[in-house]
């Protein structure tokens, strides 16, 4: 089975074990929907930062919600301190934050929260999201937070946990991820500027960023698959809901061992709730 992911983090060798053989491969975030709809999809399941919208569910099968995430914003310190006079918004192409994609998440609170955001940041406008600049990856968009002039941005809108992870690992991102060559070279150039008396430009850049805590929207994630893999998703969904009884057991231990992360707490709540829905036709 081929599992596609939207990042290129190296899998840890200690995750290998008995059971179904899974091959993990990357897929560009702005190419994932085209890949799902292809006559010969390049993967069996898409696992990663995929919002399970009503539009998506109408065309492809997806698992129960695996966790909930908020859409937030990463800004530079000057903007966070209200010293900036511009509000150049950036997004990652193909995400629900990108222009033309907001209608996929029918959440009026997104607009209400953005209105609150611009009330606190007078340089921003109501149509800032619609006029956002698109980037091919989160790494590229973060670099734009450092760039002056028309090529730069002041605000990067995206899923809170993704922005937080990139920010936390920014000073060693090019060592933890397989980045496109041109993007990796830009990170390496910033990293190589470190001396005995000064931190690298990359470390200083990391310290200049701030993550806005307020949520612009709340979105559910799920594992999705091409239309012909509905049976596979059904089996995977039963597996997920069965994990609710294993909060401190083998499943949790393996996730910690493989990825160094605890299971998201909202996952247990969602699995507990969704597993109570019985199989079969509820109308009978």
Short mmCIF file of C-alpha atoms in Angstrom, two decimals, residues 75-84 154 210:
data_model
loop_
_atom_site.label_atom_id
_atom_site.label_comp_id
_atom_site.label_asym_id
_atom_site.label_seq_id
_atom_site.Cartn_x
_atom_site.Cartn_y
_atom_site.Cartn_z
CA UNK A 75 3.84 37.15 11.68
CA UNK A 76 7.14 38.94 12.10
CA UNK A 77 7.84 40.82 15.31
CA UNK A 78 7.45 44.24 13.68
CA UNK A 79 3.92 43.40 12.60
CA UNK A 80 3.09 41.77 15.96
CA UNK A 81 4.15 44.99 17.70
CA UNK A 82 1.93 47.03 15.37
CA UNK A 83 4.97 48.83 13.96
CA UNK A 84 4.32 47.81 10.39
CA UNK A 154 3.77 40.32 6.81
CA UNK A 210 5.35 35.40 16.49
#
